[in-house]
Amino acid sequence: MSMVGLSTQAPTSADACLSIVHSLMCHRQGGESESFGKRAIESLVKKLKEKRDELDSLITAITTNGAHPTKCVTIQRTLDGRLQVAGRKGFPHVIYARIWRWPDLHKNELKHVKFCQYAFDLKQDSVCVNPYHYERVVAPGIDLSGLTLQHAGEYSSKDQYSALVLRPPGRLVKDEYGGEIQMDRASTSSDGNQTVQHPPSEGFNRLIVGSTTTWVGSNTATYTQNMSAPQFWNNNQIQSDMQTLPPLTSQPPPEFWCTITYFELDQQVGETFKVPYSCSTVTVDGYTDPSSIDRFCLGQLSNVHRTEASERARLHIGKGVHLNYRGEGDVWIRCVSDHSVFVQSYYLDREAGRAPGDAVHKIYPSAYIKVFDIRQCHRQMQQQAATAQAAAAAQAAAVAGNIPGPASVGGIAPAVGLSAAAGIGVDDLRRLCILRLSFVKGWGPDYPRKSIKETPCWIEVQLHRPLQLLDEVLQAMPLNDPRPPRGFFLG
């Protein structure tokens, strides 16, 4: 073989690190500076020197542009999941994908291929950084006007955004102030809380007919998928929400349609903010202007026990959110912050096919989404109150031995089986009438914070019309126990 042939041959794991790094540097895509790319590649090659089969897989993948199947290329996962190179921290699979595949890649645009055993989102002790074990998915917020949407079930490089939105929501990994990594749902557990994503609807319209969701792009091509999904529409699509319906109660509305309480971690900060019916839209933002009748400014609230985490997060609230009261008591949220907000909403849980309280909903910047439906809430409180009453009556009968048949065992077994249903209390019903919203930071199993009370800054919104309806529901029930006085829940 000639010397020329040798000079163009790809190195192997047996070659010197310098030779391997030089070869891999030739395949850089220009997403990082030459000095940073070299440091990152040197670091990776040194880590893989003792794992020759993986180093050979990396060399093959990069020098053939992924033309041949290759194995996982793994490094040790760090405590926070990020890799430090040349004084910069980033997710390792993103760093190497930027170097060798997509120079303009953002950190929330990767999902792993099915055969990758050590993908970043699988949260194993080792992390695969083989760039050809990941696919790129365009981030939410991209204008769809130039995309070509194909028929259901097919994704091309131009319609990956619709694929992202229409797939069941993926899992997220926390990154400081704004970076979350899109995960493949196939790798997540179906039980426990999950973060459900609600991207902005700019650039397309969403039509909902039964269980069929159709996305219509500006080029009039459509993408249809049968799925259950929360409603988030453009302003010109909300007319169906404004249809005239008979009122749920003849009672005059309370003085305020909601009250908003601000918290940092588990501590209330400042006084509760009350919103009268004359203000159908209220703004909650992070600025220091004096609050007005339709604007709650969190930036001017002081807290002698404020933590550094709360101080940092408050700087990123910015324009915050608009809460919009519609009809007899529906509520919509518009995220006008530069950062996502995270919402606890029983209505969105139900629309996403989840049990109440089972999910955390991530509302992206510019998204406008319905988060509370008063009629759905009214039906739910009626059903739960009736279920609790029936279960309590059945439990009492079982304990007394009045349920015939072998299952009764003297009344003990049925009482045990019914105890969970009978345990529905007034606090459970009140929770149906409350929204909770965290700024900047999420919570749940996809984040370090397991409860909203661990987030640095959040608000609780009590909705007074549904609380008034709850009062009516309980007053109408033929309960043997003393009932709360009328108006108890609005005190």
Protein backbone atom coordinates (compact mmCIF):
# COMPACT_ATOMS: atom_id res chain seq x y z
CA MET A 1 0.00 0.00 0.00
CA SER A 2 1.30 3.42 -0.89
CA MET A 3 2.12 6.13 1.62
CA VAL A 4 -0.69 8.21 0.15
CA GLY A 5 -3.16 5.42 0.91
CA LEU A 6 -1.90 5.19 4.47
CA SER A 7 -2.16 8.93 5.04
CA THR A 8 -5.90 8.95 4.22
CA GLN A 9 -6.76 5.84 6.20
CA ALA A 10 -8.87 6.35 9.34
CA PRO A 11 -6.99 5.69 12.57
CA THR A 12 -7.84 2.89 14.99
CA SER A 13 -7.96 2.74 18.77
CA ALA A 14 -4.41 1.38 18.70
CA ASP A 15 -3.06 4.65 17.30
CA ALA A 16 -1.75 7.50 19.40
CA CYS A 17 -4.27 9.91 20.90
CA LEU A 18 -2.79 12.80 18.91
CA SER A 19 -3.35 10.97 15.63
CA ILE A 20 -6.94 10.09 16.52
CA VAL A 21 -7.74 13.63 17.64
CA HIS A 22 -6.26 15.06 14.42
CA SER A 23 -8.42 12.75 12.31
CA LEU A 24 -11.60 13.50 14.24
CA MET A 25 -10.89 17.24 14.13
CA CYS A 26 -11.05 17.05 10.33
CA HIS A 27 -14.75 16.16 10.60
CA ARG A 28 -15.77 19.14 12.73
CA GLN A 29 -18.87 21.00 11.50
CA GLY A 30 -17.86 24.41 12.84
CA GLY A 31 -20.43 24.71 15.60
CA GLU A 32 -17.74 25.28 18.20
CA SER A 33 -14.45 27.13 18.03
CA GLU A 34 -11.42 25.13 16.94
CA SER A 35 -9.80 25.39 20.37
CA PHE A 36 -12.95 24.28 22.20
CA GLY A 37 -13.55 21.46 19.72
CA LYS A 38 -10.00 20.21 20.11
CA ARG A 39 -10.22 20.25 23.92
CA ALA A 40 -13.52 18.39 23.84
CA ILE A 41 -12.28 15.76 21.39
CA GLU A 42 -9.01 15.27 23.29
CA SER A 43 -10.95 14.79 26.52
CA LEU A 44 -13.23 12.21 24.94
CA VAL A 45 -10.44 10.24 23.25
CA LYS A 46 -8.49 10.03 26.52
CA LYS A 47 -11.59 8.77 28.34
CA LEU A 48 -12.10 6.08 25.69
CA LYS A 49 -8.48 4.89 25.43
CA GLU A 50 -9.20 2.05 27.86
CA LYS A 51 -12.40 1.10 25.96
CA ARG A 52 -10.98 0.35 22.55
CA ASP A 53 -14.14 -1.13 21.04
CA GLU A 54 -16.05 2.06 21.87
CA LEU A 55 -13.24 4.26 20.59
CA ASP A 56 -13.27 2.30 17.34
CA SER A 57 -17.05 2.78 17.16
CA LEU A 58 -16.59 6.54 17.58
CA ILE A 59 -13.91 6.69 14.87
CA THR A 60 -16.06 4.66 12.48
CA ALA A 61 -19.19 6.74 13.15
CA ILE A 62 -17.43 10.08 12.64
CA THR A 63 -15.20 9.19 9.68
CA THR A 64 -18.05 7.52 7.76
CA ASN A 65 -20.70 10.10 8.70
CA GLY A 66 -22.77 7.40 10.34
CA ALA A 67 -22.88 5.21 7.24
CA HIS A 68 -22.22 2.07 9.29
CA PRO A 69 -24.02 0.93 12.47
CA THR A 70 -21.90 1.58 15.56
CA LYS A 71 -22.08 0.79 19.25
CA CYS A 72 -22.68 3.18 22.12
CA VAL A 73 -19.75 5.45 22.97
CA THR A 74 -19.97 6.10 26.68
CA ILE A 75 -18.49 8.34 29.35
CA GLN A 76 -19.26 8.53 33.06
CA ARG A 77 -22.33 10.57 33.97
CA THR A 78 -21.57 13.52 36.25
CA LEU A 79 -23.70 14.49 39.25
CA ASP A 80 -25.57 17.24 37.41
CA GLY A 81 -25.45 15.46 34.06
CA ARG A 82 -23.24 18.12 32.47
CA LEU A 83 -19.71 17.94 31.16
CA GLN A 84 -17.16 20.69 31.73
CA VAL A 85 -14.79 21.49 28.86
CA ALA A 86 -12.49 24.50 28.77
CA GLY A 87 -14.38 26.17 31.61
CA ARG A 88 -17.80 25.65 29.98
CA LYS A 89 -20.51 23.25 31.07
CA GLY A 90 -22.94 21.51 28.76
CA PHE A 91 -24.74 18.25 28.20
CA PRO A 92 -22.15 15.84 26.73
CA HIS A 93 -24.30 14.37 23.95
CA VAL A 94 -25.21 17.90 22.84
CA ILE A 95 -21.57 19.08 22.84
CA TYR A 96 -20.40 16.25 20.56
CA ALA A 97 -23.48 16.43 18.33
CA ARG A 98 -22.71 20.13 17.76
CA ILE A 99 -19.08 19.36 16.97
CA TRP A 100 -19.72 16.56 14.46
CA ARG A 101 -23.30 16.82 13.16
CA TRP A 102 -25.38 19.95 13.77
CA PRO A 103 -23.36 23.13 14.41
CA ASP A 104 -26.52 25.15 15.20
CA LEU A 105 -27.99 22.56 17.55
CA HIS A 106 -29.83 23.78 20.64
CA LYS A 107 -29.90 21.77 23.84
CA ASN A 108 -33.60 20.87 23.66
CA GLU A 109 -33.49 19.36 20.17
CA LEU A 110 -32.21 15.80 20.61
CA LYS A 111 -33.93 12.46 21.06
CA HIS A 112 -32.14 9.14 21.09
CA VAL A 113 -32.64 6.34 18.58
CA LYS A 114 -34.35 3.19 19.81
CA PHE A 115 -31.28 0.98 19.85
CA CYS A 116 -29.17 3.31 22.03
CA GLN A 117 -28.71 1.60 25.39
CA TYR A 118 -27.01 4.45 27.26
CA ALA A 119 -28.83 7.51 25.94
CA PHE A 120 -28.64 10.62 28.10
CA ASP A 121 -32.32 10.50 29.10
CA LEU A 122 -32.13 6.88 30.27
CA LYS A 123 -30.28 8.25 33.31
CA GLN A 124 -27.79 5.42 33.61
CA ASP A 125 -24.34 5.73 35.16
CA SER A 126 -22.83 5.95 31.67
CA VAL A 127 -23.92 8.36 28.94
CA CYS A 128 -23.72 7.65 25.21
CA VAL A 129 -22.15 10.52 23.24
CA ASN A 130 -22.19 8.85 19.83
CA PRO A 131 -23.70 11.64 17.68
CA TYR A 132 -25.27 9.05 15.38
CA HIS A 133 -27.28 7.57 18.26
CA TYR A 134 -29.41 10.73 18.37
CA GLU A 135 -31.90 12.40 16.07
CA ARG A 136 -32.61 16.09 15.87
CA VAL A 137 -36.08 17.42 16.68
CA VAL A 138 -36.65 21.12 16.02
CA ALA A 139 -37.39 23.07 19.20
CA PRO A 140 -40.87 24.44 20.03
CA GLY A 141 -41.56 27.99 18.97
CA ILE A 142 -40.33 27.61 15.38
CA ASP A 143 -42.58 29.14 12.72
CA LEU A 144 -44.19 26.34 10.71
CA SER A 145 -44.83 28.48 7.64
CA GLY A 146 -42.00 26.91 5.66
CA LEU A 147 -42.62 23.31 6.69
CA THR A 148 -44.06 20.58 4.53
CA LEU A 149 -46.44 18.47 6.62
CA GLN A 150 -47.01 14.95 5.33
CA HIS A 151 -49.82 12.52 6.00
CA ALA A 152 -50.26 10.93 9.40
CA GLY A 153 -47.55 8.62 10.61
CA GLU A 154 -44.70 9.96 8.44
CA TYR A 155 -42.04 12.42 9.54
CA SER A 156 -39.44 14.03 7.32
CA SER A 157 -36.63 16.40 8.20
CA LYS A 158 -38.96 19.30 7.43
CA ASP A 159 -41.83 18.22 9.63
CA GLN A 160 -39.99 17.14 12.73
CA TYR A 161 -41.54 20.05 14.63
CA SER A 162 -45.01 18.63 14.12
CA ALA A 163 -43.63 15.28 15.19
CA LEU A 164 -42.42 16.85 18.41
CA VAL A 165 -45.72 18.53 19.17
CA LEU A 166 -47.95 15.62 18.20
CA ARG A 167 -46.07 12.90 19.99
CA PRO A 168 -47.20 12.19 23.54
CA PRO A 169 -45.32 14.66 25.72
CA GLY A 170 -41.78 13.64 26.45
CA ARG A 171 -39.80 13.82 29.62
CA LEU A 172 -37.62 16.75 30.53
CA VAL A 173 -34.31 17.08 32.25
CA LYS A 174 -33.70 20.24 34.25
CA ASP A 175 -31.19 22.79 33.03
CA GLU A 176 -30.64 26.17 34.66
CA TYR A 177 -32.96 28.88 33.34
CA GLY A 178 -34.46 27.78 30.12
CA GLY A 179 -32.77 24.64 28.82
CA GLU A 180 -34.72 21.42 28.92
CA ILE A 181 -33.80 18.35 26.94
CA GLN A 182 -36.59 16.70 24.96
CA MET A 183 -36.78 13.05 25.87
CA ASP A 184 -38.34 10.08 24.14
CA ARG A 185 -41.41 8.98 26.03
CA ALA A 186 -40.66 5.36 25.29
CA SER A 187 -37.89 5.53 27.86
CA THR A 188 -40.05 6.94 30.65
CA SER A 189 -42.28 5.34 33.19
CA SER A 190 -46.00 5.78 32.70
CA ASP A 191 -46.75 6.10 36.37
CA GLY A 192 -46.08 9.06 38.65
CA ASN A 193 -45.99 12.70 37.63
CA GLN A 194 -44.78 13.73 34.21
CA THR A 195 -44.26 17.09 32.59
CA VAL A 196 -46.82 17.69 29.83
CA GLN A 197 -45.64 20.27 27.30
CA HIS A 198 -47.78 23.03 25.81
CA PRO A 199 -45.84 24.88 23.09
CA PRO A 200 -47.04 28.15 21.56
CA SER A 201 -49.48 27.87 18.68
CA GLU A 202 -48.01 30.61 16.48
CA GLY A 203 -47.69 29.74 12.80
CA PHE A 204 -50.48 27.17 12.68
CA ASN A 205 -54.10 26.61 13.59
CA ARG A 206 -55.46 23.77 15.62
CA LEU A 207 -58.85 22.26 14.94
CA ILE A 208 -60.41 19.76 17.36
CA VAL A 209 -63.19 17.45 16.22
CA GLY A 210 -63.94 14.69 18.71
CA SER A 211 -60.69 12.84 19.39
CA THR A 212 -59.10 13.93 16.10
CA THR A 213 -56.55 16.73 16.22
CA THR A 214 -55.68 18.41 12.92
CA TRP A 215 -52.80 20.83 12.52
CA VAL A 216 -53.16 23.14 9.53
CA GLY A 217 -50.00 24.81 8.23
CA SER A 218 -49.93 27.99 6.23
CA ASN A 219 -49.30 25.93 3.08
CA THR A 220 -52.73 24.27 3.71
CA ALA A 221 -51.25 20.81 4.08
CA THR A 222 -52.61 18.99 7.11
CA TYR A 223 -51.31 16.56 9.64
CA THR A 224 -53.92 14.58 11.54
CA GLN A 225 -53.47 12.33 14.51
CA ASN A 226 -56.02 10.66 16.75
CA MET A 227 -55.05 11.62 20.25
CA SER A 228 -56.39 13.20 23.40
CA ALA A 229 -54.74 16.58 23.94
CA PRO A 230 -55.31 19.80 25.86
CA GLN A 231 -56.76 22.75 24.00
CA PHE A 232 -54.47 25.62 23.10
CA TRP A 233 -55.69 27.81 20.27
CA ASN A 234 -54.92 31.05 18.55
CA ASN A 235 -56.99 34.09 19.52
CA ASN A 236 -59.16 33.75 16.42
CA GLN A 237 -60.10 30.20 17.40
CA ILE A 238 -61.64 30.84 20.81
CA GLN A 239 -65.14 31.60 19.56
CA SER A 240 -66.35 28.10 20.44
CA ASP A 241 -65.41 28.84 24.02
CA MET A 242 -67.68 31.87 24.05
CA GLN A 243 -70.99 30.15 23.26
CA THR A 244 -73.90 31.26 25.43
CA LEU A 245 -74.81 28.72 28.09
CA PRO A 246 -77.29 28.94 30.97
CA PRO A 247 -75.63 30.02 34.24
CA LEU A 248 -74.64 27.33 36.71
CA THR A 249 -76.12 29.26 39.63
CA SER A 250 -78.53 32.11 40.21
CA GLN A 251 -76.35 33.50 42.98
CA PRO A 252 -74.69 36.85 42.29
CA PRO A 253 -70.95 36.43 41.77
CA PRO A 254 -68.53 37.05 44.65
CA GLU A 255 -66.79 40.40 44.92
CA PHE A 256 -63.55 39.03 43.43
CA TRP A 257 -63.15 36.44 40.69
CA CYS A 258 -59.82 35.28 42.14
CA THR A 259 -57.23 35.89 44.81
CA ILE A 260 -53.53 35.37 44.13
CA THR A 261 -51.02 34.44 46.81
CA TYR A 262 -47.27 34.55 46.13
CA PHE A 263 -44.85 32.05 47.68
CA GLU A 264 -41.12 31.49 47.77
CA LEU A 265 -40.56 27.83 48.60
CA ASP A 266 -43.17 27.11 51.30
CA GLN A 267 -43.38 30.66 52.66
CA GLN A 268 -46.03 33.21 51.67
CA VAL A 269 -44.53 36.55 50.68
CA GLY A 270 -46.60 39.73 50.81
CA GLU A 271 -50.36 40.12 51.07
CA THR A 272 -52.90 38.16 49.04
CA PHE A 273 -53.81 40.02 45.84
CA LYS A 274 -57.55 40.30 45.04
CA VAL A 275 -58.87 40.67 41.49
CA PRO A 276 -62.35 42.20 41.02
CA TYR A 277 -64.72 41.22 38.23
CA SER A 278 -64.14 44.58 36.55
CA CYS A 279 -60.67 43.23 35.57
CA SER A 280 -61.17 40.21 33.34
CA THR A 281 -57.42 40.04 32.73
CA VAL A 282 -54.78 40.35 35.43
CA THR A 283 -51.00 40.45 34.92
CA VAL A 284 -48.59 38.81 37.35
CA ASP A 285 -45.03 39.91 36.56
CA GLY A 286 -41.59 40.26 38.11
CA TYR A 287 -41.24 44.03 37.93
CA THR A 288 -40.93 46.51 40.78
CA ASP A 289 -43.70 48.93 39.78
CA PRO A 290 -46.40 49.43 42.40
CA SER A 291 -49.18 46.88 41.94
CA SER A 292 -52.44 48.19 40.50
CA ILE A 293 -55.97 46.83 40.29
CA ASP A 294 -55.13 44.59 37.31
CA ARG A 295 -51.41 44.03 37.87
CA PHE A 296 -49.59 42.12 40.62
CA CYS A 297 -45.87 43.05 40.62
CA LEU A 298 -43.83 40.44 42.45
CA GLY A 299 -40.54 42.29 42.08
CA GLN A 300 -41.45 44.86 44.74
CA LEU A 301 -42.19 42.23 47.43
CA SER A 302 -39.52 41.84 50.11
CA ASN A 303 -38.64 38.69 52.02
CA VAL A 304 -36.02 38.71 54.78
CA HIS A 305 -35.69 34.93 54.44
CA ARG A 306 -35.27 34.96 50.65
CA THR A 307 -32.88 32.32 49.34
CA GLU A 308 -30.32 32.78 46.60
CA ALA A 309 -32.34 30.43 44.38
CA SER A 310 -35.43 32.60 44.75
CA GLU A 311 -33.39 35.75 44.12
CA ARG A 312 -32.05 34.31 40.86
CA ALA A 313 -35.37 32.94 39.66
CA ARG A 314 -37.19 36.23 40.34
CA LEU A 315 -34.83 37.96 37.92
CA HIS A 316 -36.22 35.77 35.14
CA ILE A 317 -39.97 36.22 35.73
CA GLY A 318 -39.98 39.29 33.50
CA LYS A 319 -43.38 39.98 31.93
CA GLY A 320 -44.76 36.92 33.70
CA VAL A 321 -48.26 35.75 32.81
CA HIS A 322 -51.70 37.08 31.96
CA LEU A 323 -54.64 35.37 33.65
CA ASN A 324 -57.80 35.81 31.60
CA TYR A 325 -61.30 35.25 33.04
CA ARG A 326 -63.89 34.22 30.45
CA GLY A 327 -67.61 33.44 30.52
CA GLU A 328 -68.92 32.30 33.88
CA GLY A 329 -65.57 31.27 35.21
CA ASP A 330 -63.21 29.70 32.66
CA VAL A 331 -59.58 30.76 32.97
CA TRP A 332 -56.88 31.04 30.31
CA ILE A 333 -53.18 31.71 30.80
CA ARG A 334 -50.85 33.50 28.41
CA CYS A 335 -47.13 33.12 29.13
CA VAL A 336 -45.50 36.45 28.25
CA SER A 337 -42.25 35.71 30.08
CA ASP A 338 -39.11 34.72 28.19
CA HIS A 339 -39.14 31.53 30.26
CA SER A 340 -41.71 28.77 30.57
CA VAL A 341 -44.10 28.56 33.48
CA PHE A 342 -45.27 25.32 35.09
CA VAL A 343 -48.90 24.84 36.00
CA GLN A 344 -50.86 22.47 38.20
CA SER A 345 -54.28 22.28 36.56
CA TYR A 346 -56.88 19.55 37.06
CA TYR A 347 -58.56 20.65 33.83
CA LEU A 348 -55.36 20.12 31.82
CA ASP A 349 -54.82 16.79 33.61
CA ARG A 350 -58.25 15.63 32.48
CA GLU A 351 -57.75 16.88 28.92
CA ALA A 352 -54.42 15.05 28.73
CA GLY A 353 -56.06 11.85 29.95
CA ARG A 354 -54.33 11.97 33.32
CA ALA A 355 -55.66 11.54 36.84
CA PRO A 356 -56.24 14.83 38.71
CA GLY A 357 -52.96 16.04 40.18
CA ASP A 358 -50.94 13.49 38.20
CA ALA A 359 -49.07 15.87 35.89
CA VAL A 360 -47.19 19.15 35.74
CA HIS A 361 -47.91 21.27 32.65
CA LYS A 362 -45.12 23.26 31.05
CA ILE A 363 -46.48 26.37 29.30
CA TYR A 364 -43.96 27.72 26.82
CA PRO A 365 -43.37 31.44 26.16
CA SER A 366 -46.09 32.94 23.92
CA ALA A 367 -48.47 30.03 24.52
CA TYR A 368 -52.10 30.89 25.33
CA ILE A 369 -53.94 27.99 26.89
CA LYS A 370 -57.11 27.22 28.77
CA VAL A 371 -56.29 25.96 32.26
CA PHE A 372 -59.68 25.92 33.97
CA ASP A 373 -63.20 25.04 32.81
CA ILE A 374 -65.88 25.89 35.34
CA ARG A 375 -68.48 23.47 33.95
CA GLN A 376 -66.08 20.57 33.95
CA CYS A 377 -65.08 21.52 37.50
CA HIS A 378 -68.73 21.72 38.59
CA ARG A 379 -69.45 18.23 37.21
CA GLN A 380 -66.34 16.85 38.86
CA MET A 381 -67.16 18.31 42.29
CA GLN A 382 -70.74 16.98 42.05
CA GLN A 383 -69.48 13.51 41.13
CA GLN A 384 -66.82 13.41 43.83
CA ALA A 385 -69.18 14.71 46.51
CA ALA A 386 -71.80 12.12 45.55
CA THR A 387 -69.19 9.36 45.45
CA ALA A 388 -67.89 10.30 48.88
CA GLN A 389 -71.40 10.37 50.33
CA ALA A 390 -72.39 7.01 48.80
CA ALA A 391 -69.14 5.40 49.91
CA ALA A 392 -69.53 6.71 53.45
CA ALA A 393 -73.09 5.36 53.60
CA ALA A 394 -72.01 1.97 52.23
CA GLN A 395 -69.12 1.83 54.65
CA ALA A 396 -71.39 2.54 57.58
CA ALA A 397 -73.76 -0.19 56.41
CA ALA A 398 -70.89 -2.64 56.01
CA VAL A 399 -69.54 -1.96 59.48
CA ALA A 400 -73.03 -2.50 60.87
CA GLY A 401 -73.18 -5.86 59.07
CA ASN A 402 -76.08 -4.82 56.85
CA ILE A 403 -74.48 -5.91 53.57
CA PRO A 404 -75.60 -9.49 52.80
CA GLY A 405 -73.52 -12.16 51.14
CA PRO A 406 -70.23 -13.95 51.78
CA ALA A 407 -68.18 -10.84 50.97
CA SER A 408 -69.39 -9.03 54.05
CA VAL A 409 -67.52 -11.11 56.65
CA GLY A 410 -69.43 -9.43 59.38
CA GLY A 411 -69.18 -6.10 57.62
CA ILE A 412 -65.41 -5.72 57.86
CA ALA A 413 -64.13 -6.50 54.35
CA PRO A 414 -66.42 -4.14 52.43
CA ALA A 415 -65.59 -1.34 54.86
CA VAL A 416 -61.90 -1.72 54.03
CA GLY A 417 -62.59 -1.70 50.30
CA LEU A 418 -64.71 1.43 50.48
CA SER A 419 -62.47 3.42 52.78
CA ALA A 420 -60.53 5.11 49.96
CA ALA A 421 -63.67 6.44 48.26
CA ALA A 422 -65.17 7.51 51.57
CA GLY A 423 -61.98 9.43 52.32
CA ILE A 424 -62.76 12.22 49.83
CA GLY A 425 -62.87 15.35 51.95
CA VAL A 426 -63.70 19.02 51.61
CA ASP A 427 -60.02 19.87 51.01
CA ASP A 428 -59.97 17.48 48.03
CA LEU A 429 -62.96 19.31 46.57
CA ARG A 430 -61.46 22.75 47.25
CA ARG A 431 -58.36 21.75 45.27
CA LEU A 432 -60.53 21.54 42.16
CA CYS A 433 -60.99 25.32 42.45
CA ILE A 434 -57.31 26.22 42.73
CA LEU A 435 -54.55 26.76 40.17
CA ARG A 436 -50.88 26.71 41.07
CA LEU A 437 -48.16 28.14 38.86
CA SER A 438 -44.37 28.15 39.21
CA PHE A 439 -42.21 30.68 37.37
CA VAL A 440 -39.05 29.56 35.55
CA LYS A 441 -38.60 26.32 37.52
CA GLY A 442 -40.46 23.05 37.15
CA TRP A 443 -41.11 20.33 39.67
CA GLY A 444 -41.97 16.65 39.65
CA PRO A 445 -39.86 13.56 38.84
CA ASP A 446 -38.35 15.28 35.79
CA TYR A 447 -36.78 17.96 38.02
CA PRO A 448 -34.85 18.05 41.31
CA ARG A 449 -37.87 19.60 43.05
CA LYS A 450 -40.59 17.08 43.91
CA SER A 451 -43.23 19.58 45.00
CA ILE A 452 -44.23 23.08 43.92
CA LYS A 453 -43.40 24.12 47.48
CA GLU A 454 -39.75 23.47 46.63
CA THR A 455 -39.77 25.87 43.67
CA PRO A 456 -38.18 29.30 44.21
CA CYS A 457 -41.19 31.44 43.24
CA TRP A 458 -44.78 30.40 42.61
CA ILE A 459 -48.35 31.58 42.98
CA GLU A 460 -51.62 30.01 44.10
CA VAL A 461 -54.78 31.27 42.39
CA GLN A 462 -58.05 30.63 44.24
CA LEU A 463 -61.06 30.90 41.93
CA HIS A 464 -64.07 32.28 43.79
CA ARG A 465 -66.96 31.41 41.47
CA PRO A 466 -66.19 27.65 41.57
CA LEU A 467 -65.72 27.89 45.35
CA GLN A 468 -69.19 29.42 45.47
CA LEU A 469 -70.50 26.49 43.41
CA LEU A 470 -68.78 24.04 45.75
CA ASP A 471 -70.58 25.70 48.65
CA GLU A 472 -73.89 25.09 46.83
CA VAL A 473 -73.05 21.48 46.03
CA LEU A 474 -72.31 20.67 49.66
CA GLN A 475 -75.33 22.58 50.94
CA ALA A 476 -77.57 20.58 48.61
CA MET A 477 -76.33 17.21 49.85
CA PRO A 478 -78.44 15.44 52.50
CA LEU A 479 -75.52 15.02 54.86
CA ASN A 480 -76.05 13.81 58.40
CA ASP A 481 -72.99 15.66 59.62
CA PRO A 482 -73.14 19.40 60.29
CA ARG A 483 -72.52 21.32 57.05
CA PRO A 484 -70.36 24.41 56.77
CA PRO A 485 -72.24 27.72 56.83
CA ARG A 486 -73.03 29.21 53.43
CA GLY A 487 -70.10 31.19 52.07
CA PHE A 488 -67.64 29.21 54.25
CA PHE A 489 -65.23 28.59 51.35
CA LEU A 490 -65.00 32.25 50.38
CA GLY A 491 -63.99 33.47 53.80
